[in-house]
C-alpha positions as MATLAB code, in Angstrom:
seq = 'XXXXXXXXXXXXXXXXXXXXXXXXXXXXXXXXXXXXXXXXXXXXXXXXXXXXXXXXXXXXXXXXXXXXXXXXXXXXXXXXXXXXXXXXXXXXXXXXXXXXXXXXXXXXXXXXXXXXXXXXXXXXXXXXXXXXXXXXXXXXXXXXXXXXXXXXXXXXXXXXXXXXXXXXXXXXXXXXXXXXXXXXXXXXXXXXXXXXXXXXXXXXXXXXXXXXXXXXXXXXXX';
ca = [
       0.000    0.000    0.000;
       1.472    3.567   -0.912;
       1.814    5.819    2.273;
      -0.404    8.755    2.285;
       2.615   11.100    2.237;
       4.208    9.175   -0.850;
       0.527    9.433   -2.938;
       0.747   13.698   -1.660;
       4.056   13.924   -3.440;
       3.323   11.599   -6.361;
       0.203   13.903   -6.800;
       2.090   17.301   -6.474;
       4.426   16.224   -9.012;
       1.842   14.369  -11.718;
       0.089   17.798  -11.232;
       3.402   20.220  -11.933;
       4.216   17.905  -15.466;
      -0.318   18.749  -16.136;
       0.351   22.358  -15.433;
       3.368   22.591  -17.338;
       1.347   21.061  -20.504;
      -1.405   23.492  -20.418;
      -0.585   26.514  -22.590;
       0.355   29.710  -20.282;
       0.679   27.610  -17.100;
       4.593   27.257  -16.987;
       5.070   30.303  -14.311;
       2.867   28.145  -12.259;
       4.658   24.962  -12.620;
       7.980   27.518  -11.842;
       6.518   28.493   -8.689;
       5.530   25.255   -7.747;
       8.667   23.509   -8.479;
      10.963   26.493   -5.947;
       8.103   25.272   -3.469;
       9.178   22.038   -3.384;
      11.491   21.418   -0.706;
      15.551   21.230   -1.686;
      17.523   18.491   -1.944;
      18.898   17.248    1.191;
      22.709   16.390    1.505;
      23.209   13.516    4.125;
      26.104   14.066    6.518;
      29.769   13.156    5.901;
      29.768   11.496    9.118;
      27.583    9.330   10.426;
      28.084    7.734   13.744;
      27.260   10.079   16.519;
      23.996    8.285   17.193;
      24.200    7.133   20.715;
      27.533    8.214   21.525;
      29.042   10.778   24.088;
      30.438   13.269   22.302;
      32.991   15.994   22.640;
      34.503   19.418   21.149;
      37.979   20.338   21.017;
      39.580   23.210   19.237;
      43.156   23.567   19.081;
      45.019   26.871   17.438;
      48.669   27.560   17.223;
      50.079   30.026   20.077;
      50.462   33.273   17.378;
      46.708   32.548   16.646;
      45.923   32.533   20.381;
      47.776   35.330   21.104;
      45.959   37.584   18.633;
      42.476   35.702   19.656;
      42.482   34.491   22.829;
      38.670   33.040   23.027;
      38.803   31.718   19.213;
      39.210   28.151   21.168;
      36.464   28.621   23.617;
      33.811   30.423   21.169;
      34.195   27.684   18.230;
      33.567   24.948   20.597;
      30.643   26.637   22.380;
      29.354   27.170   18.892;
      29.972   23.648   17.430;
      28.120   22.266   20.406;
      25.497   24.577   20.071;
      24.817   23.897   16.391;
      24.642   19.363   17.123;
      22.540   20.437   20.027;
      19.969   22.370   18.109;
      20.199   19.369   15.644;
      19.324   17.015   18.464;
      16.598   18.529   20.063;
      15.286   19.207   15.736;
      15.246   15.305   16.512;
      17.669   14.647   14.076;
      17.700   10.911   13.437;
      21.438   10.878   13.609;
      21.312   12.440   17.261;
      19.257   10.146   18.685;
      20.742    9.217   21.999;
      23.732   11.611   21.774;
      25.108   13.347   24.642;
      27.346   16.461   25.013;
      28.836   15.866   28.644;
      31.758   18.185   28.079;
      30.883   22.140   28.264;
      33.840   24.600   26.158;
      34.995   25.530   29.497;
      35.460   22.092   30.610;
      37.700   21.204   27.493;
      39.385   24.863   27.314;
      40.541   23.798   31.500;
      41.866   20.296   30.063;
      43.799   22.002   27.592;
      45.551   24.479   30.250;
      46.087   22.121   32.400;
      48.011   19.585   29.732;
      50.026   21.355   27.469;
      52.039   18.726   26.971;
      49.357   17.040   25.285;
      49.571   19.115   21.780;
      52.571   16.896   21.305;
      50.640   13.522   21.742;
      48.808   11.989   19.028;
      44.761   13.264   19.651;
      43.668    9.701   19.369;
      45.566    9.140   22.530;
      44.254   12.742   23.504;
      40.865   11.218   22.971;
      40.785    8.260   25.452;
      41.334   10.842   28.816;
      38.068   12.390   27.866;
      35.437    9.796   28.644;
      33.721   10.298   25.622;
      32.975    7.760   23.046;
      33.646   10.079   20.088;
      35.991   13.329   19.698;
      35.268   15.880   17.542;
      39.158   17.605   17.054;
      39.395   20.920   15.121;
      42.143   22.399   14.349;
      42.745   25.927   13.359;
      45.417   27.173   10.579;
      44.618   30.757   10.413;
      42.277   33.245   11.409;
      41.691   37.213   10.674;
      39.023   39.642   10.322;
      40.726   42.365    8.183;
      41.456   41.236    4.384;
      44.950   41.069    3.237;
      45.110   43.878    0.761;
      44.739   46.567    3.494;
      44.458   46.446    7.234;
      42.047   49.386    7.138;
      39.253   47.237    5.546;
      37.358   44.353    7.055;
      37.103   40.485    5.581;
      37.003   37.712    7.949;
      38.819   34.369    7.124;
      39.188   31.373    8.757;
      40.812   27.932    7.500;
      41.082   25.022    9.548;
      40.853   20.815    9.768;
      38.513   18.427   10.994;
      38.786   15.048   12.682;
      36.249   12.527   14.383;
      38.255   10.281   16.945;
      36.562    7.453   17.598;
      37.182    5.565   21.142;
      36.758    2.048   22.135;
      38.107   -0.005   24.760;
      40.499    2.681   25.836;
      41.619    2.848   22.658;
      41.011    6.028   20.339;
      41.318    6.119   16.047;
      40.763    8.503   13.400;
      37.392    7.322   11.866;
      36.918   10.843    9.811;
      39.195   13.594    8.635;
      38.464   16.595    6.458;
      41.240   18.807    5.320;
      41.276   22.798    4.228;
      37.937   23.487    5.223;
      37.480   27.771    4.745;
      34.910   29.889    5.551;
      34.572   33.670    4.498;
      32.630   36.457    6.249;
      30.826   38.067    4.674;
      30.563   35.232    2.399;
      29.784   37.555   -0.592;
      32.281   39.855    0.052;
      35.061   41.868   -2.267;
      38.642   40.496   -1.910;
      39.370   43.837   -1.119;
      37.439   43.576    2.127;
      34.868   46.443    3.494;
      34.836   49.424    4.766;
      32.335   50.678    7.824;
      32.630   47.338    9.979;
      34.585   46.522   13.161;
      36.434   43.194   14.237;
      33.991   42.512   16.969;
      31.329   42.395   14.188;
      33.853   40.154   11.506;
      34.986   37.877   14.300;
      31.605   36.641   15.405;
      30.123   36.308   11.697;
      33.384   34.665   10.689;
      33.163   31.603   13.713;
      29.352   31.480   13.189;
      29.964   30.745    9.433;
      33.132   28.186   10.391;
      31.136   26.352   13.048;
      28.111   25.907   11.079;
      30.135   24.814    7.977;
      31.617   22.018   10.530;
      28.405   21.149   11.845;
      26.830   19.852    8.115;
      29.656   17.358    8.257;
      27.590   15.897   10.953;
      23.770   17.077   10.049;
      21.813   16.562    7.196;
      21.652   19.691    5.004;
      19.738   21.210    1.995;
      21.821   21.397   -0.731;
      23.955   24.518   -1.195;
      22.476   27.216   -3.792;
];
């Protein structure tokens, strides 16, 4: 037996191909057709369902010099983003915890520098956690590069899902040179009229949410 929802879309679309056949009704069928919901991209990775999860950001020391919360605010706002995602009920979040809080992590850090020489799948199995989410951060600014007097924020960085078992951590995901612009439309030249307060918080927004489809379903980009 066909679902009701299935026959709803089979009908929508059986009546978009009548409209489109019927002389003058193709702006119709247009309209109908942008109605119709996107297409969704599935995540890259998969296996958060069920799992304890945790955020960790790391940054080289000239980058924390220059910003010393970039660490703090891109893990607050990846865990914000997979929370919203799990209380959206995403499938792929059912079950998932967040037991770590940014300033949690940000304390481990300080308190183990010596750590940033040890592999993070190593890192990974002091946590708790059943999965690590590891970012790390390759450069960061909020004023363009063709004159400090004009605003363009940039951010480039890595991603890595460690996964932990039996005491034992692996990389199960890595994503390379992943770059975010703010604004995202914005001149190379940068703009003028802005501040870095304003660049800096558009800038991680657009980062963490680009980080967070590797890990949500998403429409399609335009």
């Amino acid at each position: 037996m066909v679902r009701p929802l299935l026959m709803s879309a089979a009908a929508l679309i059986v009546g978009s191909s009548l409209l489109v056949t019927a002389p003058g009704c193709g702006a119709i069928a247009g309209n109908l057709a942008k109605a119709m919901p996107a297409a969704e991209v599935p995540a890259s990775y998969k296996r958060l369902k069920g799992q304890s999860v945790a955020v960790m950001v790391w940054a080289d020391a000239a980058i924390r010099a220059d910003w010393p919360r970039l660490q703090s605010d891109i893990t607050s706002s990846v865990l914000d983003k997979l929370e919203q995602a799990k209380k959206a009920k995403t499938p792929e979040f059912e079950g998932t915890t967040f037991p770590l809080r940014a300033p949690s992590i940000i304390r481990f850090q300080e308190d183990h520098p010596e750590l940033e020489a040890e592999p993070v799948a190593d890192v990974a199995t002091r946590l708790g956690i059943s999965r690590l989410i590891y970012i790390e951060i390759s450069g960061f600014q909020t004023r363009s590069d063709l004159s400090v007097d004009l605003y363009r924020g940039s951010i480039s960085g890595s991603v890595k899902v460690i996964e932990v078992s039996n005491n034992k951590g692996k990389v199960a995901y890595q994503e390379d040179d992943i770059k975010s612009l703010y604004p995202p439309k914005s001149p190379e030249e940068g703009l003028p009229a802005s501040s870095d307060d304003r660049i800096y918080g558009g800038t991680v927004d657009r980062f963490t949410a680009e980080v967070a489809t590797r890990f949500v379903p998403h429409p399609e980009p335009e």
